[in-house]
CSV table of C-alpha atoms and ligand atoms in Angstrom, one decimal:
chain,number,residue,atom,x,y,z
A,1,MET,CA,37.5,168.2,193.1
A,2,GLU,CA,40.0,167.4,190.4
A,3,ILE,CA,42.0,164.3,191.5
A,4,SER,CA,45.3,163.4,189.7
A,5,THR,CA,46.4,159.7,189.8
A,6,THR,CA,49.8,158.1,189.9
A,7,PRO,CA,49.3,154.4,189.8
A,8,SER,CA,51.5,152.2,192.0
A,9,THR,CA,54.1,150.1,190.0
A,10,VAL,CA,54.6,147.7,192.9
A,11,THR,CA,51.2,146.5,193.8
A,12,VAL,CA,50.7,143.4,196.0
A,13,ASP,CA,50.5,140.4,193.8
A,14,ASP,CA,47.3,138.3,193.5
A,15,ALA,CA,48.6,135.3,195.5
A,16,ARG,CA,49.7,137.5,198.4
A,17,LEU,CA,46.5,139.5,198.3
A,18,ALA,CA,44.4,136.3,198.5
A,19,GLU,CA,46.4,135.3,201.5
A,20,ILE,CA,45.8,138.7,203.2
A,21,LEU,CA,42.1,138.7,202.4
A,22,ASP,CA,41.8,135.2,203.7
A,23,ASN,CA,42.7,136.4,207.2
A,24,PRO,CA,43.0,140.2,207.2
A,25,GLY,CA,42.7,140.9,211.0
A,26,PHE,CA,42.3,144.6,211.6
A,27,GLY,CA,44.4,147.5,210.6
A,28,GLN,CA,47.5,145.5,209.7
A,29,HIS,CA,47.6,145.5,205.9
A,30,PHE,CA,47.1,148.6,203.7
A,31,THR,CA,46.0,148.9,200.1
A,32,ASP,CA,48.3,149.9,197.2
A,33,HIS,CA,47.3,153.6,197.1
A,34,MET,CA,46.4,156.5,199.4
A,35,PHE,CA,44.5,159.8,198.8
A,36,THR,CA,45.9,163.2,199.8
A,37,VAL,CA,44.7,166.8,199.5
A,38,GLU,CA,46.3,169.9,201.0
A,39,TRP,CA,44.8,173.1,202.5
A,40,THR,CA,46.2,176.5,203.0
A,41,PRO,CA,44.2,179.7,203.8
A,42,ASP,CA,45.0,181.3,200.4
A,43,ALA,CA,44.6,178.3,198.1
A,44,GLY,CA,41.9,176.4,200.0
A,45,TRP,CA,41.9,172.7,199.3
A,46,HIS,CA,44.3,171.9,196.4
A,47,ASP,CA,46.6,169.3,194.9
A,48,ALA,CA,44.2,166.3,195.3
A,49,ARG,CA,45.9,163.1,194.4
A,50,ILE,CA,46.0,159.4,194.5
A,51,GLU,CA,49.5,158.0,194.8
A,52,PRO,CA,51.2,154.7,195.8
A,53,TYR,CA,50.8,154.0,199.5
A,54,GLY,CA,53.9,154.9,201.4
A,55,PRO,CA,55.5,156.7,204.4
A,56,LEU,CA,55.2,160.4,204.8
A,57,THR,CA,58.2,162.7,205.4
A,58,LEU,CA,57.4,165.1,208.2
A,59,ASP,CA,59.4,168.0,209.6
A,60,PRO,CA,60.0,167.3,213.3
A,61,ALA,CA,58.1,170.6,214.0
A,62,THR,CA,55.0,169.5,212.3
A,63,ALA,CA,52.2,170.9,214.5
A,64,VAL,CA,50.1,167.7,214.8
A,65,LEU,CA,53.0,165.9,216.5
A,66,HIS,CA,53.0,168.6,219.3
A,67,TYR,CA,49.5,169.8,219.7
A,68,ALA,CA,47.4,166.9,218.3
A,69,GLN,CA,45.3,169.1,216.0
A,70,GLU,CA,43.7,166.3,214.0
A,71,THR,CA,40.4,164.6,213.3
A,72,PHE,CA,39.6,161.2,211.7
A,73,GLU,CA,36.8,158.9,210.6
A,74,GLY,CA,36.2,155.2,210.5
A,75,MET,CA,33.9,153.6,207.9
A,76,LYS,CA,33.7,150.5,205.6
A,77,ALA,CA,33.3,149.5,202.0
A,78,TYR,CA,31.2,146.3,201.5
A,79,ARG,CA,31.2,143.9,198.6
A,80,HIS,CA,27.8,142.6,197.6
A,81,ASP,CA,27.2,139.2,196.0
A,82,ASP,CA,27.0,140.7,192.5
A,83,GLY,CA,30.6,142.1,192.9
A,84,SER,CA,29.4,145.7,193.4
A,85,ILE,CA,31.0,147.8,196.2
A,86,TRP,CA,29.1,150.1,198.5
A,87,SER,CA,29.7,152.3,201.5
A,88,PHE,CA,27.2,152.9,204.4
A,89,ARG,CA,26.0,156.5,204.9
A,90,PRO,CA,29.3,158.0,203.9
A,91,GLU,CA,27.8,161.5,204.0
A,92,GLU,CA,27.2,161.0,207.7
A,93,ASN,CA,30.9,160.4,208.3
A,94,ALA,CA,31.7,163.4,206.2
A,95,ALA,CA,29.3,165.6,208.2
A,96,ARG,CA,30.8,164.3,211.5
A,97,MET,CA,34.3,165.2,210.2
A,98,VAL,CA,33.0,168.7,209.5
A,99,ARG,CA,31.7,168.9,213.1
A,100,SER,CA,35.0,167.4,214.5
A,101,SER,CA,37.1,169.8,212.4
A,102,HIS,CA,35.1,172.7,213.6
A,103,ARG,CA,35.9,171.7,217.3
A,104,LEU,CA,39.6,171.3,216.4
A,105,ALA,CA,39.8,174.6,214.5
A,106,LEU,CA,40.6,172.7,211.3
A,107,PRO,CA,39.2,173.8,207.9
A,108,VAL,CA,36.0,172.3,206.5
A,109,LEU,CA,36.3,169.7,203.9
A,110,PRO,CA,33.0,169.7,201.9
A,111,VAL,CA,30.9,166.6,202.3
A,112,GLU,CA,31.0,165.9,198.5
A,113,ASP,CA,34.8,166.1,198.4
A,114,PHE,CA,35.1,163.7,201.4
A,115,VAL,CA,32.8,161.2,199.6
A,116,GLN,CA,34.6,161.7,196.3
A,117,ALA,CA,38.0,161.1,197.9
A,118,VAL,CA,36.8,157.9,199.6
A,119,ASP,CA,35.1,156.6,196.4
A,120,ALA,CA,38.2,157.3,194.3
A,121,LEU,CA,40.5,155.3,196.7
A,122,VAL,CA,38.1,152.4,196.9
A,123,ALA,CA,37.7,152.4,193.1
A,124,ILE,CA,41.4,152.2,192.4
A,125,ASP,CA,42.0,149.6,195.1
A,126,GLN,CA,38.8,147.7,194.6
A,127,ARG,CA,40.5,144.3,194.4
A,128,TRP,CA,41.3,144.8,198.1
A,129,VAL,CA,37.6,144.7,199.1
A,130,PRO,CA,37.0,141.2,200.3
A,131,GLN,CA,34.1,139.0,199.4
A,132,GLY,CA,31.3,139.7,201.9
A,133,GLU,CA,31.1,136.2,203.6
A,134,GLY,CA,32.1,136.3,207.2
A,135,GLU,CA,31.3,140.0,207.2
A,136,LYS,CA,34.7,140.9,205.8
A,137,SER,CA,35.0,144.5,204.5
A,138,LEU,CA,37.5,147.2,203.6
A,139,TYR,CA,38.0,149.5,206.5
A,140,LEU,CA,38.4,153.2,205.5
A,141,ARG,CA,40.3,155.7,207.5
A,142,PRO,CA,39.9,159.4,206.4
A,143,PHE,CA,42.0,161.8,208.5
A,144,MET,CA,43.0,165.4,208.7
A,145,PHE,CA,46.0,166.9,210.5
A,146,ALA,CA,47.9,170.1,211.1
A,147,SER,CA,50.8,169.6,208.7
A,148,GLU,CA,52.4,173.0,209.1
A,149,ALA,CA,55.9,173.0,210.5
A,150,PHE,CA,55.5,175.6,213.3
A,151,LEU,CA,55.7,175.4,217.1
A,152,GLY,CA,53.3,178.2,217.9
A,153,VAL,CA,50.0,177.3,219.5
A,154,ARG,CA,47.5,178.4,216.9
A,155,PRO,CA,45.4,176.7,214.2
A,156,ALA,CA,47.8,175.4,211.5
A,157,GLN,CA,48.1,177.3,208.2
A,158,HIS,CA,48.8,174.1,206.4
A,159,VAL,CA,46.5,171.1,206.7
A,160,THR,CA,46.5,167.7,205.0
A,161,PHE,CA,43.5,165.4,204.5
A,162,MET,CA,44.2,161.8,203.6
A,163,VAL,CA,42.4,158.5,203.1
A,164,ILE,CA,43.9,155.1,203.6
A,165,ALA,CA,42.3,151.7,203.5
A,166,SER,CA,42.8,148.3,205.2
A,167,PRO,CA,40.9,145.0,204.8
A,168,ALA,CA,39.1,143.9,208.0
A,169,GLY,CA,38.0,140.5,209.1
A,170,ALA,CA,35.0,139.3,211.1
A,171,TYR,CA,34.8,141.0,214.6
A,172,PHE,CA,33.4,137.8,216.1
A,173,LYS,CA,35.7,134.9,215.7
A,174,GLY,CA,34.4,131.6,217.0
A,175,GLY,CA,30.9,132.8,217.9
A,176,VAL,CA,29.4,135.8,219.8
A,177,LYS,CA,30.5,136.2,223.4
A,178,PRO,CA,29.2,139.1,225.5
A,179,ILE,CA,31.9,141.6,226.3
A,180,SER,CA,32.8,142.3,229.9
A,181,LEU,CA,33.2,145.9,231.0
A,182,TRP,CA,35.3,147.8,233.5
A,183,LEU,CA,33.8,150.9,235.0
A,184,THR,CA,36.6,153.4,235.4
A,185,GLU,CA,36.1,155.7,238.4
A,186,GLU,CA,39.4,157.5,238.0
A,187,TYR,CA,39.4,158.6,234.4
A,188,THR,CA,36.8,160.4,232.2
A,189,ARG,CA,37.0,160.9,228.4
A,190,ALA,CA,35.0,164.1,228.1
A,191,GLY,CA,34.0,167.2,230.0
A,192,ARG,CA,31.6,170.1,229.5
A,193,GLY,CA,32.9,172.2,226.7
A,194,GLY,CA,35.5,169.6,225.9
A,195,MET,CA,35.9,167.5,222.8
A,196,GLY,CA,34.1,164.3,223.7
A,197,ALA,CA,31.8,164.6,220.7
A,198,ALA,CA,34.7,165.0,218.2
A,199,LYS,CA,36.5,162.1,216.6
A,200,THR,CA,40.0,163.3,217.4
A,201,GLY,CA,43.1,161.3,218.4
A,202,GLY,CA,43.4,163.0,221.8
A,203,ASN,CA,40.2,161.3,223.0
A,204,TYR,CA,41.7,157.9,222.2
A,205,ALA,CA,45.1,158.7,223.7
A,206,SER,CA,43.3,159.6,226.9
A,207,SER,CA,41.3,156.4,226.9
A,208,LEU,CA,44.3,154.1,226.7
A,209,VAL,CA,45.3,154.2,230.4
A,210,ALA,CA,41.6,153.4,231.3
A,211,GLN,CA,41.6,150.5,228.9
A,212,GLN,CA,44.9,149.2,230.5
A,213,GLU,CA,43.0,149.3,233.8
A,214,ALA,CA,40.2,147.3,232.3
A,215,THR,CA,42.6,144.7,230.9
A,216,ARG,CA,44.3,144.4,234.3
A,217,HIS,CA,41.0,143.6,235.8
A,218,GLY,CA,40.3,140.9,233.2
A,219,CYS,CA,37.6,143.0,231.4
A,220,ASP,CA,37.4,143.4,227.6
A,221,GLN,CA,36.5,147.1,227.4
A,222,VAL,CA,36.2,150.2,229.6
A,223,VAL,CA,33.0,152.2,230.2
A,224,PHE,CA,33.3,155.9,230.9
A,225,LEU,CA,31.0,158.0,233.2
A,226,ASP,CA,30.2,161.7,232.7
A,227,GLY,CA,33.0,164.0,233.9
A,228,GLN,CA,30.8,166.3,236.0
A,229,GLU,CA,29.0,164.1,238.4
A,230,GLY,CA,30.6,160.7,237.7
A,231,ARG,CA,27.1,159.1,237.7
A,232,TYR,CA,25.9,158.9,234.1
A,233,VAL,CA,26.9,156.3,231.6
A,234,GLU,CA,28.6,157.9,228.5
A,235,GLU,CA,30.1,155.2,226.2
A,236,LEU,CA,32.9,152.7,225.8
A,237,GLY,CA,36.4,153.5,224.4
A,238,GLY,CA,35.1,153.0,220.9
A,239,MET,CA,31.4,152.1,221.0
A,240,ASN,CA,28.0,153.6,222.0
A,241,MET,CA,25.6,151.8,224.4
A,242,TYR,CA,22.0,150.7,224.5
A,243,PHE,CA,19.8,149.4,227.3
A,244,VAL,CA,16.7,147.3,226.4
A,245,HIS,CA,13.8,147.3,228.9
A,246,ALA,CA,11.3,144.5,229.5
A,247,ASP,CA,8.5,146.6,228.0
A,248,GLY,CA,10.4,147.0,224.7
A,249,ARG,CA,11.7,150.5,225.3
A,250,ILE,CA,15.3,151.0,224.4
A,251,VAL,CA,17.4,153.7,226.0
A,252,THR,CA,20.7,155.2,224.9
A,253,PRO,CA,22.8,158.0,226.5
A,254,GLN,CA,22.1,161.4,225.0
A,255,THR,CA,24.6,163.2,222.8
A,256,GLY,CA,26.7,166.1,223.8
A,257,THR,CA,29.9,164.6,225.3
A,258,ILE,CA,29.8,161.3,223.5
A,259,LEU,CA,30.8,160.4,219.9
A,260,GLU,CA,27.6,160.7,217.7
A,261,GLY,CA,27.9,157.1,216.4
A,262,ILE,CA,26.5,156.5,212.9
A,263,THR,CA,25.6,152.9,214.0
A,264,ARG,CA,23.8,154.4,217.1
A,265,ALA,CA,21.8,156.8,214.9
A,266,SER,CA,20.9,154.0,212.5
A,267,ILE,CA,19.7,151.8,215.4
A,268,ILE,CA,17.4,154.6,216.5
A,269,GLU,CA,15.7,154.5,213.1
A,270,LEU,CA,15.7,150.7,212.7
A,271,ALA,CA,14.4,150.1,216.3
A,272,GLY,CA,11.7,152.7,215.7
A,273,LYS,CA,10.6,150.9,212.6
A,274,LEU,CA,10.5,147.6,214.6
A,275,GLY,CA,8.0,149.3,217.0
A,276,HIS,CA,10.4,150.1,219.8
A,277,GLN,CA,10.2,153.4,221.6
A,278,VAL,CA,13.7,154.9,221.7
A,279,GLU,CA,14.8,157.3,224.5
A,280,GLU,CA,17.9,159.4,224.3
A,281,ARG,CA,18.6,160.6,227.8
A,282,LYS,CA,20.9,160.3,230.8
A,283,ILE,CA,21.3,156.8,232.3
A,284,SER,CA,22.8,156.6,235.7
A,285,ILE,CA,25.0,153.7,236.9
A,286,ASP,CA,22.4,153.1,239.6
A,287,GLU,CA,19.7,152.7,236.9
A,288,TRP,CA,22.0,150.1,235.2
A,289,ARG,CA,22.5,148.1,238.5
A,290,ASP,CA,18.9,148.3,239.7
A,291,GLY,CA,17.5,147.6,236.2
A,292,VAL,CA,19.6,144.4,235.8
A,293,THR,CA,18.9,143.3,239.4
A,294,SER,CA,15.1,143.7,239.1
A,295,GLY,CA,15.0,142.2,235.6
A,296,ASP,CA,13.6,145.4,234.1
A,297,ILE,CA,16.7,145.7,231.9
A,298,THR,CA,16.7,142.6,229.7
A,299,GLU,CA,19.6,143.3,227.4
A,300,ILE,CA,22.5,145.7,227.1
A,301,PHE,CA,24.5,146.1,223.9
A,302,ALA,CA,27.3,148.2,222.4
A,303,CYS,CA,27.5,149.4,218.8
A,304,GLY,CA,30.0,150.8,216.3
A,305,THR,CA,31.3,150.4,212.8
A,306,ALA,CA,33.8,147.7,213.8
A,307,ALA,CA,31.5,145.2,215.6
A,308,VAL,CA,28.1,146.6,214.4
A,309,ILE,CA,26.5,145.4,217.7
A,310,THR,CA,27.9,143.3,220.5
A,311,PRO,CA,26.0,142.1,223.6
A,312,VAL,CA,27.3,143.4,226.9
A,313,GLY,CA,27.9,141.1,229.8
A,314,GLU,CA,29.2,141.7,233.3
A,315,LEU,CA,30.1,145.2,234.6
A,316,LYS,CA,32.8,145.4,237.2
A,317,TRP,CA,34.4,148.2,239.2
A,318,ASP,CA,36.6,148.5,242.3
A,319,GLY,CA,34.5,146.8,244.9
A,320,GLY,CA,31.4,145.9,243.0
A,321,SER,CA,29.8,144.4,239.9
A,322,VAL,CA,26.6,144.0,238.0
A,323,PRO,CA,25.9,140.6,236.3
A,324,THR,CA,25.0,140.0,232.7
A,325,PRO,CA,21.3,140.8,232.2
A,326,GLU,CA,19.3,137.6,232.3
A,327,GLY,CA,16.3,138.7,230.2
A,328,GLY,CA,17.4,136.3,227.5
A,329,GLY,CA,16.3,138.9,224.9
A,330,ASN,CA,17.8,138.9,221.4
A,331,LEU,CA,16.8,142.4,220.1
A,332,TRP,CA,20.5,143.1,219.6
A,333,ARG,CA,20.7,140.1,217.3
A,334,GLN,CA,17.7,141.1,215.3
A,335,ILE,CA,18.8,144.7,214.8
A,336,ARG,CA,22.4,143.5,214.0
A,337,GLN,CA,21.1,141.1,211.4
A,338,GLN,CA,19.0,143.8,209.7
A,339,LEU,CA,21.9,146.2,209.6
A,340,VAL,CA,24.4,143.7,208.3
A,341,ASP,CA,21.9,142.6,205.7
A,342,VAL,CA,21.5,146.2,204.5
A,343,GLN,CA,25.2,146.7,204.4
A,344,PHE,CA,25.9,143.6,202.4
A,345,GLY,CA,22.9,144.1,200.1
A,346,ARG,CA,21.0,141.0,201.3
A,347,THR,CA,17.8,142.9,202.1
A,348,GLU,CA,16.1,146.0,200.6
A,349,ASP,CA,17.7,149.3,201.7
A,350,THR,CA,14.5,151.0,202.6
A,351,PHE,CA,16.3,153.9,204.4
A,352,GLY,CA,18.5,154.7,201.3
A,353,TRP,CA,21.6,154.3,203.5
A,354,MET,CA,23.8,152.6,200.9
A,355,HIS,CA,26.1,154.4,198.5
A,356,GLN,CA,27.4,152.6,195.4
A,357,ILE,CA,31.1,153.1,194.7
A,358,VAL,CA,31.8,150.4,192.0
B,1,PLP,C1,34.4,156.7,221.1
B,1,PLP,C2,33.5,156.0,220.1
B,1,PLP,N1,32.2,156.0,220.3
B,1,PLP,C3,31.3,155.4,219.4
B,1,PLP,C4,31.7,154.9,218.2
B,1,PLP,C5,30.8,154.3,217.2
B,1,PLP,O1,30.6,155.2,216.1
B,1,PLP,P1,30.2,154.6,214.7
B,1,PLP,O2,28.9,153.9,214.9
B,1,PLP,O3,30.1,155.9,213.8
B,1,PLP,O4,31.3,153.7,214.2
B,1,PLP,C6,33.1,154.9,217.9
B,1,PLP,C7,33.6,154.4,216.7
B,1,PLP,O5,34.3,154.8,215.9
B,1,PLP,C8,34.0,155.5,218.9
B,1,PLP,O6,35.3,155.6,218.6
């Protein structure tokens, strides 16, 4: 892919950048540039460019605003101690976007073009990648949307793919605390034949009211059950789940209607290497309750790009609860440390997961 570059003439100055990187928060500050490439049926992907970061001008009839035909990704760039900058399994994000785009009737952006676009943006805005201490990173948001101005319900004939970037601070501030979960019995996020496995805005829009319910009940996050029987654990609003058993087995909900998390997939490989048997299967809410009550489930954790891994505490629903597992295990901590060490280049990358950008 040929990428043209128009450098920004109004970049954030060094003093302000240092202030932002000191306490970046999440998704609040954006780098000096953005990447864009357009697609039409006749020309394919064309006009790839890096330009100064700034607002888009959209026709009010732009299809994505009406029918939500869009997909996105979430990934990070990590600075290693020698100053080099790396991403974690970027081709997996690219491949997931291909799968999501297929479900949303969007065109396929080739994996190598996706990786090239992300690399080009990180390279030009490399001063925005924080030093690695405190697990700071540069969060990357590739996204694709129906940019044709047309109100008919059909796949758009003009599509735009963009990448923007935003520095991200540590997920755990002031120490690790298990997250509390609200089990929503009213809302589901996916159904058979639906788009639960796709990373598309509509799934997140539909999760918001359930998250509000969780907050109202004093819980940190919401957990969704399957849409068909309302019995099987699917995932959280933005993380996959793992259950650790007393005999060392670890169990995670099977794919199909959940997002195929790249952290989830990496944990399967890492845990296997650590000697744990990993089962991908259905897990009922009864199995969760009985396992914690009997002591057979010793740890529960959630995983995703943002937090890497976070322990799960109490589960609550209307009229009931399951307490925090009391197994006292710390497999979550061990796996988390190994993943973070690979991402920040502090241990050997035996899986070949890291991709050097700068
Ligand atoms: C619904 C949902 N499930 C799971 C995940 C975890 O996926 P990953 O490990 O690729 O970040 C995410 C994170 O983006 C998510 O939004």
